[in-house]
Structure formats: C-alpha cells, structure tokens
Amino acid sequence: MDESGQPQSGTGEATPPVKGDAGRPAAPTPEPRPAATGRAAAADPGDTDRTGDAPAPADSSSDTPSGASSGTRSDSGADTTPDTASGPAPDPAADDAAQSRAAGRPPRTDEPSPQAADEPTATGPYGQHRAAATAGNRKGPAKPPEPRGGLLMGRPFGVPVYVAPSWFLVAALITWVFGGQLDRVLPELGAARYLVSLFFAVAFYASVLVHELAHTVAALRFKLPVRRIQLQFFGGVSEIEKESETPGREFVLAFVGPLLSLVLAGVFYLGMMAVEPGTVPGVLLAGLMISNLIVAAFNLLPGLPLDGGRMLRAVVWKITGKPMSGTVAAAWVGRALAVTVLIGLPLLTQSGALGKNAEDVGGMDTVTDALLAAILAAIIWTGAGNSLRMARLREHLPELRARTLTRRAVPVEPATPLSEALRRANESGARALVVVDADGEPRSLVREAAIVGVPEHRRPWVPVSGLAQDLTDGMRVSAELSGEELLDTLRATPATEYLVVEQNGAIYGVLSAADVERAFVKAMARPS
C-alpha cells in the first residue's frame, strides 16, 4: 500500500570474496600473509548504512554507506596521516640481512624479529600499529545480488514480484474471518466457505498487486528504476530506487495507486450489479469492492509513508521549492496520523461508528481492535521515520565526491621492494601505491591491509606485486563521480580500493572504500 522508494542499499546480502594476493615474496622462506576479509553488504536504504550496503536511495529502504578519509588532495580527517620520513627506521634484522648478502650468505629467516608483532612499525602511509590492519582489512561496497523478499511470483514489466512469508499469515487470517462472515450469509456452504474465503484473500491481494503495478508503471514511465514489488503483511510496497525529479511527477507517482484501487472498486461494483445478490459471486464481488475502497481511502491519508503523504510532500515541495521541506512536513503528519490511529480506532469501534453496535462489542473484540490499531500505528510511525532518514541521506549524498576523497598515489614497478615503494610514497606525500607495467599503464593496486600485515623487517624482501590486487574494469572509476552515482559504481564491483582516473585515462589516485564510508558517516552526522 505504501512505497518506500529507497536506494537500495543493501543490506545483509552475501558478497563475493576479495581477490587474493598475487605474486610471491622475494624472501627464501616467505611468511604467510593474511588474506583480506570481506564485509557483508546492507539499506536500505537508507541504512543507514555502509557502502556495502549503500544507500540507495532506493529503496532500499534501503540504506548503508560509508565514510571519509582523504589524501593530500583533500582534507576530510583521515585516520592515517602520511609521515614525511624518508623510509623505515633501521632494523637489526634488516642490517643482519644486508651483511649476509655482502658476505654471500643467504639472509637468516629462522630467528624472529626482535620487534613484537603488535608493536608499531615504521611511520608513513602504511606505517601503523598492526591493529590498524583490522580497520583497513575491510571489503568495499558490495554489489547486492538480485533482491529477495520471499517467494518470487513473476516479473511484470521486468520487475520481480515477491510474496513475503507474512502474507501467508494474513491470508490465513482473512480466510478465517471472511469464512465466519460467509457462515452467517451463506450457511448452506458448510466447510466449503473456507475455500471461498481463501479465494477472496488471493483476489484481494491481486487487487493490491494492481495498485502497486500502477506505481511501478508510472515510475518506469518517468525513468525511475524499480527494485522490486513485495506483497507483505499489510498490503504491498513498490521499492523505487530514485526520487522523482519534480513535485508534479511525485504527485502523479503517488496518486496512480489509490486511483487504480478506486477504479477496481468501480469494476467490482458493476460486476456485483450484474449477478444475483446473496450468491457466492455476489458476496465475493461486494467484499472486493469494499476492500478496494478501504485500500484507496487509507492510502489517501495525508501522511508518509502512505500515498497521500507523498502527495502532501509534492504539494509542499511545489510551494517551498524544497523537497526536504515537503518530506519533513509529510513525515510529521504521518507520525500524528499514527498516534490518531492508535487512539482513535479502538474508540471508533467502541462507539459503534464502524457499523457494529456498541453492546455487541466484547472483550476479545476490544483486544483485537487495540492490537490492530497498534500494528497499524507502528507501521505508519516507522515508515514516516524511514522517509525522513532516506530524505536526509539523499540530501547529503552529493557531498560524496570521488575527486575529494581520492588518495594521492605513486606508480611503482612490480618488482619494487615494499620498503622502497613506501619510501617513495613518503617523499611525495602519497598514501597509495599503483603497480604499473613497463609502459606506465596501471595493472594492479597494492592493498593497504596487505601492507600493514607485512612486518617491517621483511619489507625489503617483499615485492609490491605480491601485495597487489589486479585491476578489473569495475575498479577503474572516474574522478568526476559523486553522490548516488559514485555509490552505485562502487557497489557494482566490491573491492577495498579503486583506481581513480581522469577523463583522458590519466591516473588521479586511489579511492579507499573505508574513506567513502567515513565520509558518509561524517556527512550524516551533520544536521540538515
């Protein structure tokens, strides 16, 4: 019945593992290097959110996005600041190895380094405590697999339609309640009344699906991607991943759902007029007409997350020129509506205003009405809050720019020892390493987590190629990307680091997924 319209950001979905280390260290007996660990995705949208889950502003609800650290090109408060030292501090083990080479002996690898594994290593872009490996050893934004949400029923207009497990509970409840009503109207049906009631439950949710398909068709008409349609406990939801560009489109997108429910109610009314009253078809058509009228009237209530709330948002947006103002107004009206439903629905039932005599209302009916009111109020209140969070997320997304979050990088050849590569990075104030071929073309990125995991005394013997991850097409991102487009690009190819290039293909730097996450969290912490 209501639309979340969220980016999708995903949310607890499995992601492919990060590619393993390539190459091999130059030491005769190499020590094992820890593989990079991954981070599960998760939305919702605004969830809210890590880049692995990134917000979408879909619906996903979608929402989870990330944070900020910067290199020399920007100042966003990174946790690790490059030191201008020329190289690693002297190490007895390294001196011993140098003497061994001068004497023609192989370097000794059977004795542990006098430096404890958990003590600080050299200063520089990656010269941090070993504990920092945990923070840097995180997987980038994950590309969510096709969104799930229950039993897949079909793909009208290319949009997957799912039936949530909670629907079966509602279908059983409708079958039981409507079956009791049929027993009073058509007692001759006997036990068959429950089959008729089950048919009514399925037909009612088919009407809800038509309501949601109206939103979907309008969204696709406005070139807004729809992640999925889900039929659930109280109706359905169309997960639209992007916001409408104008208040007029927002109004139309919200209004078509209740409009289709009203049209269906009219169709069922005409069908009811064409059949004999007091028969099974007559009772079914009457029930479907009334239920669609209720769906339309409920969704037209002016509060988010209902369709009427989106229509109110569009009106306020049109008047003020600010979509955020419309969202705030409609969300607070939605919260007021939730309180009204919580208090008013039981009172209306007790007063007999809903068609039942007050003296016929028993104790169990009172408890049932109160429980129903509490569930409806909770759904409306939660949906209004989610709408506010998603609007705030979309408001801050433009602050995420690849150009400002990118770390300066230095190109190094595959056989360059790690210690030499770090020395060059320190001298140039860079905080990332890009492995290039003989023609200067980038081939792989040296993973920060792998660098931190190499003990200092072994860095002269480990080539950078052994710590690098091969570049794929998805790991090359444009320096001009920002906001939702940037997050969508990162979600498409999970990684810890990405090569940022100019429009002419020149290397601009390296973008860390952890930096994007920190930038997102920092932006979300600021008031709107």
Coordinates of C-alpha atoms in Angstrom, one line a residue:
M1 CA 0.0 0.0 0.0
D2 CA 2.8 2.4 0.6
E3 CA 6.0 2.9 -1.2
S4 CA 9.4 3.2 0.4
G5 CA 11.1 4.5 -2.7
Q6 CA 14.6 3.7 -1.3
P7 CA 18.0 3.1 -2.7
Q8 CA 19.0 0.1 -2.0
S9 CA 21.3 -0.2 -0.4
G10 CA 21.7 -3.2 0.6
T11 CA 21.7 -4.9 3.5
G12 CA 22.9 -8.4 4.7
E13 CA 23.4 -9.9 1.3
A14 CA 26.3 -12.1 0.6
T15 CA 29.2 -10.6 -1.4
P16 CA 32.0 -12.2 -3.5
P17 CA 35.3 -12.6 -1.7
V18 CA 38.1 -10.1 -2.3
K19 CA 40.6 -11.3 -4.8
G20 CA 43.6 -12.9 -3.1
D21 CA 47.3 -11.9 -3.1
A22 CA 49.2 -12.1 -6.3
G23 CA 52.9 -12.8 -6.9
R24 CA 55.3 -14.1 -4.3
P25 CA 57.8 -12.5 -1.9
A26 CA 61.5 -12.5 -2.6
A27 CA 62.5 -14.0 0.7
P28 CA 63.7 -17.6 0.6
T29 CA 61.1 -18.8 3.2
P30 CA 58.2 -16.4 2.9
E31 CA 55.9 -15.9 5.8
P32 CA 52.1 -16.3 5.1
R33 CA 50.2 -13.1 4.6
P34 CA 46.7 -12.8 5.9
A35 CA 44.0 -12.6 3.2
A36 CA 41.7 -9.6 3.2
T37 CA 38.5 -10.3 5.0
G38 CA 35.1 -9.2 3.5
R39 CA 32.3 -7.2 4.8
A40 CA 28.7 -8.2 4.2
A41 CA 26.5 -5.6 2.4
A42 CA 23.1 -3.8 3.7
A43 CA 19.9 -0.4 3.2
D44 CA 18.3 0.1 2.9
P45 CA 18.4 2.1 2.0
G46 CA 19.0 4.1 3.7
D47 CA 20.7 2.2 6.2
T48 CA 21.9 3.5 7.5
D49 CA 24.5 2.5 6.3
R50 CA 27.6 1.3 4.9
T51 CA 28.8 1.5 1.3
G52 CA 28.4 -2.2 1.2
D53 CA 25.0 -1.7 1.7
A54 CA 24.9 1.7 0.4
P55 CA 22.3 3.6 0.4
A56 CA 20.3 3.8 -2.3
P57 CA 18.4 5.7 -2.3
A58 CA 16.3 3.1 -3.2
D59 CA 14.5 1.7 -1.5
S60 CA 16.1 0.1 -0.3
S61 CA 15.0 1.4 2.0
S62 CA 17.3 1.0 1.6
D63 CA 20.1 2.1 3.4
T64 CA 24.4 1.9 4.0
P65 CA 27.2 3.9 3.0
S66 CA 30.4 4.9 4.2
G67 CA 32.9 7.4 5.5
A68 CA 35.7 9.8 4.8
S69 CA 39.4 10.0 4.8
S70 CA 41.5 11.9 2.4
G71 CA 44.9 12.1 1.0
T72 CA 46.9 15.1 0.1
R73 CA 44.2 16.2 -2.4
S74 CA 41.6 16.7 0.3
D75 CA 41.2 17.3 4.0
S76 CA 38.5 15.1 5.4
G77 CA 40.1 13.9 8.6
A78 CA 41.7 10.6 7.7
D79 CA 42.8 8.3 10.4
T80 CA 46.3 7.8 9.0
T81 CA 48.4 10.8 8.0
P82 CA 51.5 10.3 5.9
D83 CA 54.8 11.0 7.5
T84 CA 57.4 12.8 5.5
A85 CA 60.1 10.5 6.8
S86 CA 62.3 9.1 4.0
G87 CA 61.9 5.5 4.9
P88 CA 61.6 2.8 7.6
A89 CA 63.6 3.0 10.8
P90 CA 66.8 0.9 11.0
D91 CA 66.1 -2.6 11.9
P92 CA 68.7 -5.1 13.3
A93 CA 67.2 -7.9 11.3
A94 CA 67.5 -5.9 8.1
D95 CA 71.1 -4.9 8.8
D96 CA 71.9 -8.5 9.5
A97 CA 70.4 -9.5 6.2
A98 CA 72.4 -6.8 4.4
Q99 CA 75.6 -8.2 6.0
S100 CA 74.7 -11.7 4.9
R101 CA 74.2 -10.6 1.3
A102 CA 77.6 -8.8 1.4
A103 CA 79.2 -12.0 2.6
G104 CA 77.5 -14.1 0.0
R105 CA 75.3 -15.9 2.6
P106 CA 71.5 -16.2 2.4
P107 CA 69.6 -14.0 4.8
R108 CA 68.6 -15.6 8.1
T109 CA 64.9 -16.3 8.4
D110 CA 64.8 -18.8 11.3
E111 CA 65.0 -16.2 14.0
P112 CA 62.0 -14.0 14.9
S113 CA 62.4 -10.3 14.6
P114 CA 63.2 -8.5 18.0
Q115 CA 60.2 -6.3 17.2
A116 CA 57.0 -7.7 18.6
A117 CA 54.2 -8.3 16.1
D118 CA 51.8 -6.0 17.8
E119 CA 54.3 -3.1 18.2
P120 CA 54.3 -0.1 15.9
T121 CA 56.1 -0.4 12.6
A122 CA 57.6 2.4 10.6
T123 CA 55.9 5.7 10.0
G124 CA 54.4 6.5 6.6
P125 CA 51.2 5.9 4.7
Y126 CA 51.0 2.3 6.0
G127 CA 53.3 2.5 9.0
Q128 CA 50.7 2.0 11.7
H129 CA 50.1 -0.4 14.5
R130 CA 49.2 -3.9 13.4
A131 CA 45.8 -3.3 15.0
A132 CA 45.1 -1.0 12.1
A133 CA 45.0 -3.9 9.8
T134 CA 41.6 -4.8 11.1
A135 CA 40.2 -1.4 10.1
G136 CA 41.9 -1.5 6.7
N137 CA 41.1 -5.1 6.0
R138 CA 37.6 -4.4 5.2
K139 CA 35.7 -5.1 2.0
G140 CA 34.4 -2.4 -0.1
P141 CA 30.8 -1.7 -1.1
A142 CA 29.1 -4.9 -2.2
K143 CA 27.0 -5.4 -5.2
P144 CA 23.8 -6.9 -3.9
P145 CA 22.5 -9.9 -5.7
E146 CA 19.0 -9.7 -7.1
P147 CA 16.9 -8.5 -4.2
R148 CA 14.9 -11.2 -2.4
G149 CA 11.9 -10.9 -0.3
G150 CA 10.0 -14.2 -0.2
L151 CA 8.5 -16.3 -3.0
L152 CA 9.1 -15.0 -6.5
M153 CA 5.8 -14.8 -8.3
G154 CA 6.7 -13.3 -11.6
R155 CA 8.3 -10.3 -13.4
P156 CA 5.7 -8.0 -14.8
F157 CA 7.4 -5.2 -16.8
G158 CA 10.7 -6.8 -15.8
V159 CA 10.2 -6.0 -12.1
P160 CA 10.3 -9.1 -9.7
V161 CA 7.2 -9.6 -7.6
Y162 CA 7.7 -11.4 -4.2
V163 CA 5.2 -12.7 -1.7
A164 CA 6.6 -12.3 1.8
P165 CA 6.2 -15.1 4.3
S166 CA 4.0 -12.8 6.4
W167 CA 1.4 -12.8 3.6
F168 CA 0.5 -16.4 4.3
L169 CA -0.3 -15.5 7.9
V170 CA -2.6 -12.7 6.7
A171 CA -4.2 -15.0 4.1
A172 CA -5.0 -17.5 6.8
L173 CA -6.4 -14.7 9.0
I174 CA -8.6 -13.3 6.1
T175 CA -9.8 -16.9 5.3
W176 CA -10.8 -17.4 8.9
V177 CA -12.5 -14.0 9.4
F178 CA -14.3 -14.0 6.0
G179 CA -15.3 -17.6 6.4
G180 CA -17.1 -16.7 9.6
Q181 CA -19.0 -13.9 7.8
L182 CA -19.9 -16.3 5.0
D183 CA -21.3 -18.8 7.5
R184 CA -23.9 -16.1 8.5
V185 CA -24.7 -15.0 4.9
L186 CA -24.5 -18.4 3.1
P187 CA -24.8 -21.1 5.8
E188 CA -25.5 -23.7 3.1
L189 CA -21.9 -23.6 2.0
G190 CA -20.7 -25.5 5.1
A191 CA -16.9 -26.2 5.1
A192 CA -16.6 -25.0 1.5
R193 CA -16.9 -21.5 2.8
Y194 CA -13.2 -21.6 3.7
L195 CA -12.3 -22.3 0.1
V196 CA -14.4 -19.3 -1.0
S197 CA -12.7 -17.2 1.7
L198 CA -9.2 -18.3 0.5
F199 CA -10.2 -17.3 -3.0
F200 CA -11.2 -13.9 -1.6
A201 CA -7.9 -13.5 0.2
V202 CA -6.0 -14.2 -3.1
A203 CA -8.2 -11.9 -5.1
F204 CA -7.8 -9.1 -2.6
Y205 CA -4.0 -9.3 -2.8
A206 CA -4.2 -9.5 -6.5
S207 CA -6.0 -6.1 -6.3
V208 CA -3.2 -4.8 -4.1
L209 CA -0.7 -6.0 -6.7
V210 CA -2.6 -4.0 -9.4
H211 CA -2.3 -1.0 -7.0
E212 CA 1.5 -1.5 -6.8
L213 CA 1.8 -2.1 -10.5
A214 CA 0.3 1.3 -11.1
H215 CA 3.1 2.9 -9.1
T216 CA 5.6 0.7 -11.0
V217 CA 4.4 1.6 -14.5
A218 CA 4.4 5.3 -13.5
A219 CA 7.9 5.1 -12.2
L220 CA 9.2 3.3 -15.3
R221 CA 7.4 5.9 -17.4
F222 CA 9.4 8.6 -15.5
K223 CA 12.6 6.5 -16.0
L224 CA 12.9 5.7 -12.3
P225 CA 14.2 2.2 -11.6
V226 CA 12.0 -0.1 -9.5
R227 CA 13.9 -2.7 -7.4
R228 CA 11.0 -5.0 -6.6
I229 CA 7.4 -5.3 -5.6
Q230 CA 6.7 -7.1 -2.4
L231 CA 3.3 -8.3 -1.0
Q232 CA 3.5 -8.4 2.7
F233 CA 1.6 -8.3 6.0
F234 CA -0.3 -5.0 5.4
G235 CA -0.6 -4.7 1.7
G236 CA 2.3 -4.2 -0.6
V237 CA 5.3 -2.0 -1.3
S238 CA 7.0 -0.8 -4.6
E239 CA 10.6 -0.2 -4.0
I240 CA 11.6 2.7 -6.2
E241 CA 15.3 3.4 -6.2
K242 CA 15.3 7.1 -7.1
E243 CA 13.4 10.2 -6.2
S244 CA 11.1 12.0 -8.7
E245 CA 12.8 14.9 -10.3
T246 CA 9.8 17.3 -10.0
P247 CA 6.9 17.7 -7.5
G248 CA 4.5 17.1 -10.3
R249 CA 5.9 13.7 -11.1
E250 CA 6.0 12.9 -7.4
F251 CA 2.3 13.7 -7.1
V252 CA 1.4 11.6 -10.1
L253 CA 3.5 8.7 -9.0
A254 CA 1.7 8.6 -5.6
F255 CA -1.8 9.2 -6.9
V256 CA -2.0 6.5 -9.5
G257 CA -2.1 3.7 -6.8
P258 CA -5.2 4.9 -5.0
L259 CA -6.7 5.8 -8.4
L260 CA -6.4 2.2 -9.6
S261 CA -7.9 0.9 -6.3
L262 CA -10.9 3.2 -6.9
V263 CA -11.2 2.0 -10.5
L264 CA -11.1 -1.6 -9.3
A265 CA -13.8 -0.8 -6.7
G266 CA -16.0 0.6 -9.5
V267 CA -15.4 -2.5 -11.7
F268 CA -16.3 -4.8 -8.8
Y269 CA -19.4 -2.7 -8.2
L270 CA -20.5 -3.1 -11.8
G271 CA -19.9 -6.8 -11.6
M272 CA -21.9 -7.0 -8.4
M273 CA -24.9 -5.3 -10.1
A274 CA -24.7 -7.9 -12.9
V275 CA -25.1 -11.0 -10.6
E276 CA -27.8 -12.2 -8.3
P277 CA -27.4 -10.9 -4.7
G278 CA -27.0 -13.4 -1.9
T279 CA -24.9 -15.8 -4.1
V280 CA -21.2 -16.6 -3.8
P281 CA -20.2 -14.4 -6.8
G282 CA -22.3 -11.5 -5.3
V283 CA -20.7 -11.8 -1.9
L284 CA -17.2 -12.0 -3.3
L285 CA -17.7 -9.0 -5.6
A286 CA -19.2 -7.0 -2.7
G287 CA -16.3 -7.9 -0.5
L288 CA -13.7 -6.9 -3.1
M289 CA -15.4 -3.7 -3.8
I290 CA -15.4 -2.7 -0.1
S291 CA -11.8 -3.8 0.4
N292 CA -10.6 -1.8 -2.5
L293 CA -12.5 1.3 -1.3
I294 CA -10.7 0.8 2.1
V295 CA -7.3 0.5 0.4
A296 CA -7.9 3.7 -1.6
A297 CA -9.2 5.7 1.4
F298 CA -6.4 4.5 3.7
N299 CA -3.7 5.3 1.2
L300 CA -5.0 8.8 0.6
L301 CA -4.5 9.7 4.2
P302 CA -2.0 12.7 4.1
G303 CA 1.0 11.3 5.9
L304 CA 4.1 9.4 5.0
P305 CA 4.7 6.6 4.2
L306 CA 1.2 6.4 2.6
D307 CA 0.5 7.6 -0.9
G308 CA -1.4 10.6 0.5
G309 CA 1.7 11.6 2.4
R310 CA 3.7 11.6 -0.8
M311 CA 1.1 13.7 -2.4
L312 CA 1.3 16.1 0.5
R313 CA 5.1 16.1 0.2
A314 CA 4.8 17.0 -3.5
V315 CA 2.4 19.9 -2.7
V316 CA 4.8 21.3 0.0
W317 CA 7.7 20.8 -2.3
K318 CA 6.0 22.7 -5.0
I319 CA 5.1 25.6 -2.7
T320 CA 8.5 25.9 -0.9
G321 CA 10.7 24.7 -3.8
K322 CA 12.5 22.4 -1.3
P323 CA 11.9 18.6 -1.4
M324 CA 13.3 18.2 2.1
S325 CA 10.6 20.6 3.5
G326 CA 7.9 18.5 1.9
T327 CA 9.4 15.4 3.4
V328 CA 9.6 16.8 6.9
A329 CA 6.0 18.1 6.8
A330 CA 4.6 14.9 5.4
A331 CA 6.6 12.7 7.8
W332 CA 5.4 14.6 10.9
V333 CA 1.8 14.5 9.7
G334 CA 2.4 10.7 9.3
R335 CA 3.5 10.5 12.9
A336 CA 0.5 12.4 14.0
L337 CA -1.7 10.0 12.0
A338 CA 0.0 7.1 13.7
V339 CA -1.0 8.4 17.1
T340 CA -4.5 9.1 15.9
V341 CA -4.9 5.5 14.6
L342 CA -3.5 4.1 17.9
I343 CA -6.1 6.0 20.0
G344 CA -8.9 6.6 17.6
L345 CA -9.5 3.2 16.0
P346 CA -10.4 1.4 19.3
L347 CA -12.6 4.4 20.3
L348 CA -14.5 4.3 17.0
T349 CA -15.1 0.6 17.4
Q350 CA -16.4 1.0 20.9
S351 CA -18.7 3.8 19.9
G352 CA -20.3 1.7 17.1
A353 CA -19.3 4.2 14.4
L354 CA -17.8 1.4 12.3
G355 CA -21.2 -0.3 11.9
K356 CA -21.2 -2.6 14.9
N357 CA -23.5 -2.0 17.9
A358 CA -21.6 -0.9 21.0
E359 CA -23.4 -3.5 23.1
D360 CA -22.2 -6.3 20.8
V361 CA -18.5 -5.4 21.3
G362 CA -17.0 -8.0 23.6
G363 CA -13.7 -8.2 25.5
M364 CA -12.0 -10.2 22.8
D365 CA -13.1 -7.7 20.1
T366 CA -11.7 -4.8 22.2
V367 CA -8.3 -6.6 22.5
T368 CA -8.3 -7.4 18.7
D369 CA -9.1 -3.8 17.8
A370 CA -6.4 -2.5 20.1
L371 CA -3.8 -4.9 18.7
L372 CA -4.8 -4.0 15.1
A373 CA -4.5 -0.3 15.9
A374 CA -1.1 -0.7 17.5
I375 CA 0.2 -2.6 14.5
L376 CA -1.1 0.0 12.0
A377 CA 0.3 2.8 14.1
A378 CA 3.7 1.2 14.4
I379 CA 3.9 0.7 10.6
I380 CA 2.9 4.3 9.9
W381 CA 5.3 5.7 12.5
T382 CA 8.2 3.6 11.4
G383 CA 7.6 4.4 7.7
A384 CA 7.5 8.1 8.5
G385 CA 10.8 7.9 10.3
N386 CA 12.4 5.9 7.5
S387 CA 11.2 8.5 5.0
L388 CA 12.9 11.2 7.0
R389 CA 16.1 9.3 7.2
M390 CA 16.1 8.5 3.5
A391 CA 15.5 12.1 2.6
R392 CA 18.4 13.1 4.8
L393 CA 20.6 10.5 3.2
R394 CA 19.8 11.8 -0.3
E395 CA 20.4 15.4 0.8
H396 CA 24.0 14.5 1.9
L397 CA 24.8 12.2 -1.0
P398 CA 26.1 15.0 -3.3
E399 CA 28.8 15.7 -0.7
L400 CA 30.5 12.4 -1.6
R401 CA 32.8 13.2 -4.5
A402 CA 35.5 10.8 -5.8
R403 CA 37.8 13.7 -6.6
T404 CA 37.9 15.0 -3.0
L405 CA 38.1 11.6 -1.3
T406 CA 40.9 10.2 -3.5
R407 CA 44.3 9.5 -2.0
R408 CA 47.4 10.6 -4.0
A409 CA 49.2 7.6 -5.4
V410 CA 52.7 6.9 -6.7
P411 CA 53.3 4.4 -9.6
V412 CA 55.8 1.6 -8.9
E413 CA 57.1 -1.3 -10.9
P414 CA 56.0 -4.9 -10.0
A415 CA 59.5 -5.9 -8.7
T416 CA 59.9 -2.8 -6.5
P417 CA 60.6 -3.8 -2.8
L418 CA 57.8 -2.7 -0.5
S419 CA 60.2 -0.7 1.6
E420 CA 61.4 1.3 -1.4
A421 CA 57.8 1.9 -2.6
L422 CA 56.9 3.2 0.8
R423 CA 59.9 5.5 0.8
R424 CA 58.9 7.0 -2.5
A425 CA 55.3 7.5 -1.2
N426 CA 56.6 9.3 1.9
E427 CA 58.8 11.6 -0.2
S428 CA 55.9 12.6 -2.4
G429 CA 53.3 12.8 0.3
A430 CA 51.2 10.0 -1.3
R431 CA 49.2 7.4 0.6
A432 CA 48.6 4.7 -2.0
L433 CA 50.6 2.6 -4.5
V434 CA 49.7 1.7 -8.1
V435 CA 51.6 -1.1 -9.8
V436 CA 52.3 -0.2 -13.5
D437 CA 53.9 -2.1 -16.3
A438 CA 56.9 -1.0 -18.4
D439 CA 54.7 1.4 -20.4
G440 CA 53.4 3.1 -17.3
E441 CA 49.9 1.5 -17.6
P442 CA 48.3 0.7 -14.3
R443 CA 47.9 -3.0 -13.7
S444 CA 47.0 -3.5 -10.1
L445 CA 46.6 -1.8 -6.7
V446 CA 48.7 -2.5 -3.6
R447 CA 46.2 -3.3 -0.9
E448 CA 46.6 -1.3 2.3
A449 CA 45.6 -4.3 4.5
A450 CA 48.3 -6.4 3.0
I451 CA 50.9 -3.8 3.5
V452 CA 50.1 -3.4 7.2
G453 CA 50.3 -7.2 7.6
V454 CA 53.9 -7.3 6.4
P455 CA 56.5 -7.0 9.3
E456 CA 58.9 -4.1 8.8
H457 CA 62.0 -6.3 8.7
R458 CA 60.6 -8.2 5.7
R459 CA 59.6 -5.2 3.7
P460 CA 62.9 -5.0 1.8
W461 CA 62.4 -8.6 0.6
V462 CA 58.7 -8.4 -0.5
P463 CA 57.9 -7.0 -4.0
V464 CA 54.8 -4.9 -4.3
S465 CA 53.4 -7.3 -6.8
G466 CA 52.9 -9.9 -4.1
L467 CA 50.5 -7.5 -2.2
A468 CA 48.6 -6.2 -5.2
Q469 CA 45.1 -6.9 -6.5
D470 CA 44.7 -7.0 -10.2
L471 CA 42.6 -4.2 -11.7
T472 CA 39.3 -5.0 -13.3
D473 CA 37.1 -2.7 -15.4
G474 CA 34.8 -2.1 -12.5
M475 CA 37.8 -1.0 -10.3
R476 CA 38.5 2.0 -12.6
V477 CA 36.3 4.9 -11.6
S478 CA 36.0 8.4 -12.9
A479 CA 37.2 11.3 -10.8
E480 CA 34.0 13.1 -11.8
L481 CA 31.7 10.7 -10.0
S482 CA 29.8 11.9 -6.9
G483 CA 26.8 11.1 -4.8
E484 CA 24.5 8.3 -5.7
E485 CA 26.2 7.6 -9.0
L486 CA 29.5 7.1 -7.1
L487 CA 27.9 4.6 -4.6
D488 CA 26.2 2.7 -7.4
T489 CA 29.6 2.4 -9.2
L490 CA 31.3 1.1 -6.1
R491 CA 28.5 -1.4 -5.3
A492 CA 28.8 -2.8 -8.8
T493 CA 32.3 -4.1 -8.1
P494 CA 33.2 -5.0 -4.5
A495 CA 36.8 -4.0 -3.6
T496 CA 38.8 -2.3 -0.9
E497 CA 40.5 0.2 -3.2
Y498 CA 39.6 1.6 -6.6
L499 CA 41.8 3.4 -9.2
V500 CA 40.5 6.9 -9.9
V501 CA 41.3 8.2 -13.4
E502 CA 40.8 11.4 -15.3
Q503 CA 38.6 11.6 -18.4
N504 CA 41.8 11.1 -20.6
G505 CA 42.7 7.9 -18.6
A506 CA 45.5 9.5 -16.6
I507 CA 45.9 8.2 -13.0
Y508 CA 44.4 10.6 -10.5
G509 CA 44.8 8.5 -7.4
V510 CA 43.3 5.6 -5.3
L511 CA 39.9 5.7 -3.6
S512 CA 39.5 3.6 -0.5
A513 CA 36.1 2.2 0.3
A514 CA 36.8 2.9 4.0
D515 CA 37.3 6.6 3.2
V516 CA 34.0 6.7 1.5
E517 CA 32.3 5.1 4.5
R518 CA 33.9 7.6 6.9
A519 CA 32.9 10.5 4.7
F520 CA 29.3 9.3 4.6
V521 CA 29.1 8.8 8.3
K522 CA 30.6 12.3 8.8
A523 CA 28.1 13.9 6.4
M524 CA 25.1 12.1 8.0
A525 CA 26.2 13.3 11.5
R526 CA 25.8 17.0 10.4
P527 CA 22.3 18.5 10.8
S528 CA 20.3 19.1 7.7

